[in-house]
């Protein structure tokens, strides 16, 4: 008897079925590809399998917070390129909950992945699939985190990596990682959207595997942020999931994870998604306000360089995610982002500016009454504090209620005493 295929890959636009090991990231019609898992196990067996792997197993593969869910991510035989990754904590801090105005807020800290951002979850799957498809080199455009992650996984796989980043607009920690992990790093005179156009042309012209989130396997990996969070909550979904949004790969991945979890019977209720954009980079918010009747493109500019994107590639599938989850889209100012960051940092957790947009967005939605004070909310912190040291230093260099400027002194006890009197 022929076994049912464990996975299908189809074009989301025209419905054409594609080979699972397709080297192309897109359909000939221009549509984005979508992977569709078809596990043979039912919900009880799947949950038991995931829970058992979480408790024990080979720390390299089973212990990965991505590959533990492999029936829903990328089944099949063959080696996987894993760090491992995932297994990120769900933090609760009274000071942050009080500032946001919620009784039940937790923070899923994806900055605690191996390269310091959620990108590792998508990259372990996309790199594994690139190797299986016989790729000889990998490439991406990035605002910094994708390139840091791809460079690390390519190094592990022994593949040359080619990175396109907007010159002068990438945080120091991220650029340092791409260089350190050995990627050929191109500082492009242009913005992220220009970099994405150029890398797509490069991939077509020179046959280099494209690992941006238009690659369907990136989304498959990023679904595990939601799956792992549900598992940590013993499969009790929260009322809301709040996340920052740029290219909209993550919003799309979250929508897909929730749709599949519901269809497979892993959960019986779907949380609502809230996608938060920086006000200076909010094309998706504009589309949302227009009832998604048209797609907007803008020139992007924000302190949260990670989400400084004017033309999000995953727009259409993110629309589906918002619609299917009765979700909302909102924007927050750079000042709100940095205030939220100071609260998260000051609680001893820390995150990069883009991640703080989720916390600022949650506070705004509570204040507007969109999220009830009694709701259970998970906000996703997407990147680590140390990714963007300049943002921290320039914020704290000035005076202000949330600021903590460093104090220069002469090496004398009297000067220490003077500071102690003022600060303690
Ligand atoms: N948060 C951080 C820290 C990011 O790096 C990104 C995206 C996002 C949020 C938004 O996720 O694009 O899926 O909507 N960073 C990409 C990069 C663009 O190149 O590192 P998204």
mmCIF file with all atom_site columns, C-alpha atoms and ligand atoms in Angstrom, residues 118-119 141-146 192 244-250 306-307 309 352 354 382-383, ligand 1:
data_model
loop_
_atom_site.group_PDB
_atom_site.id
_atom_site.type_symbol
_atom_site.label_atom_id
_atom_site.label_alt_id
_atom_site.label_comp_id
_atom_site.label_asym_id
_atom_site.label_entity_id
_atom_site.label_seq_id
_atom_site.pdbx_PDB_ins_code
_atom_site.Cartn_x
_atom_site.Cartn_y
_atom_site.Cartn_z
_atom_site.occupancy
_atom_site.B_iso_or_equiv
_atom_site.pdbx_formal_charge
_atom_site.auth_seq_id
_atom_site.auth_comp_id
_atom_site.auth_asym_id
_atom_site.auth_atom_id
_atom_site.pdbx_PDB_model_num
ATOM   1  C CA  . UNK A 1 118 ? 13.555 33.926 16.696 1.00 0.00 ? 118 UNK A CA  1
ATOM   2  C CA  . UNK A 1 119 ? 15.105 33.592 13.239 1.00 0.00 ? 119 UNK A CA  1
ATOM   3  C CA  . UNK A 1 141 ? 18.416 40.154 2.524  1.00 0.00 ? 141 UNK A CA  1
ATOM   4  C CA  . UNK A 1 142 ? 18.110 41.293 6.102  1.00 0.00 ? 142 UNK A CA  1
ATOM   5  C CA  . UNK A 1 143 ? 17.664 44.062 8.618  1.00 0.00 ? 143 UNK A CA  1
ATOM   6  C CA  . UNK A 1 144 ? 20.244 42.068 10.635 1.00 0.00 ? 144 UNK A CA  1
ATOM   7  C CA  . UNK A 1 145 ? 18.797 39.127 12.544 1.00 0.00 ? 145 UNK A CA  1
ATOM   8  C CA  . UNK A 1 146 ? 18.038 36.897 9.570  1.00 0.00 ? 146 UNK A CA  1
ATOM   9  C CA  . UNK A 1 192 ? 15.794 46.569 3.188  1.00 0.00 ? 192 UNK A CA  1
ATOM   10 C CA  . UNK A 1 244 ? 6.120  42.872 16.270 1.00 0.00 ? 244 UNK A CA  1
ATOM   11 C CA  . UNK A 1 245 ? 5.682  42.940 12.492 1.00 0.00 ? 245 UNK A CA  1
ATOM   12 C CA  . UNK A 1 246 ? 8.041  43.852 9.640  1.00 0.00 ? 246 UNK A CA  1
ATOM   13 C CA  . UNK A 1 247 ? 8.232  41.609 6.581  1.00 0.00 ? 247 UNK A CA  1
ATOM   14 C CA  . UNK A 1 248 ? 5.208  39.757 8.067  1.00 0.00 ? 248 UNK A CA  1
ATOM   15 C CA  . UNK A 1 249 ? 6.775  36.298 7.899  1.00 0.00 ? 249 UNK A CA  1
ATOM   16 C CA  . UNK A 1 250 ? 6.188  35.788 11.598 1.00 0.00 ? 250 UNK A CA  1
ATOM   17 C CA  . UNK A 1 306 ? 14.735 45.227 12.601 1.00 0.00 ? 306 UNK A CA  1
ATOM   18 C CA  . UNK A 1 307 ? 11.225 46.128 11.431 1.00 0.00 ? 307 UNK A CA  1
ATOM   19 C CA  . UNK A 1 309 ? 10.406 47.559 6.140  1.00 0.00 ? 309 UNK A CA  1
ATOM   20 C CA  . UNK A 1 352 ? 15.933 44.860 21.282 1.00 0.00 ? 352 UNK A CA  1
ATOM   21 C CA  . UNK A 1 354 ? 11.613 45.838 17.662 1.00 0.00 ? 354 UNK A CA  1
ATOM   22 C CA  . UNK A 1 382 ? 11.835 38.565 19.208 1.00 0.00 ? 382 UNK A CA  1
ATOM   23 C CA  . UNK A 1 383 ? 15.444 39.636 19.799 1.00 0.00 ? 383 UNK A CA  1
HETATM 24 N N1  . LIG B 2 .   ? 11.564 41.369 15.537 1.00 0.00 ? 1   LIG B N1  1
HETATM 25 C C1  . LIG B 2 .   ? 12.844 41.252 15.176 1.00 0.00 ? 1   LIG B C1  1
HETATM 26 C C2  . LIG B 2 .   ? 13.872 41.335 16.238 1.00 0.00 ? 1   LIG B C2  1
HETATM 27 C C3  . LIG B 2 .   ? 13.177 41.048 13.823 1.00 0.00 ? 1   LIG B C3  1
HETATM 28 O O1  . LIG B 2 .   ? 14.454 40.916 13.492 1.00 0.00 ? 1   LIG B O1  1
HETATM 29 C C4  . LIG B 2 .   ? 12.151 41.001 12.857 1.00 0.00 ? 1   LIG B C4  1
HETATM 30 C C5  . LIG B 2 .   ? 12.463 40.806 11.438 1.00 0.00 ? 1   LIG B C5  1
HETATM 31 C C6  . LIG B 2 .   ? 10.831 41.126 13.295 1.00 0.00 ? 1   LIG B C6  1
HETATM 32 C C7  . LIG B 2 .   ? 10.578 41.318 14.633 1.00 0.00 ? 1   LIG B C7  1
HETATM 33 C C8  . LIG B 2 .   ? 9.674  41.096 12.354 1.00 0.00 ? 1   LIG B C8  1
HETATM 34 O O2  . LIG B 2 .   ? 9.406  39.835 11.844 1.00 0.00 ? 1   LIG B O2  1
HETATM 35 O O3  . LIG B 2 .   ? 9.731  40.337 9.445  1.00 0.00 ? 1   LIG B O3  1
HETATM 36 O O4  . LIG B 2 .   ? 8.616  38.250 10.177 1.00 0.00 ? 1   LIG B O4  1
HETATM 37 O O5  . LIG B 2 .   ? 7.470  40.439 10.414 1.00 0.00 ? 1   LIG B O5  1
HETATM 38 N N2  . LIG B 2 .   ? 13.637 40.800 10.976 1.00 0.00 ? 1   LIG B N2  1
HETATM 39 C C9  . LIG B 2 .   ? 13.994 40.475 9.586  1.00 0.00 ? 1   LIG B C9  1
HETATM 40 C C10 . LIG B 2 .   ? 15.496 40.360 9.434  1.00 0.00 ? 1   LIG B C10 1
HETATM 41 C C11 . LIG B 2 .   ? 13.340 41.326 8.569  1.00 0.00 ? 1   LIG B C11 1
HETATM 42 O O6  . LIG B 2 .   ? 16.017 40.551 8.325  1.00 0.00 ? 1   LIG B O6  1
HETATM 43 O O7  . LIG B 2 .   ? 16.161 40.050 10.412 1.00 0.00 ? 1   LIG B O7  1
HETATM 44 P P1  . LIG B 2 .   ? 8.757  39.705 10.387 1.00 0.00 ? 1   LIG B P1  1
#
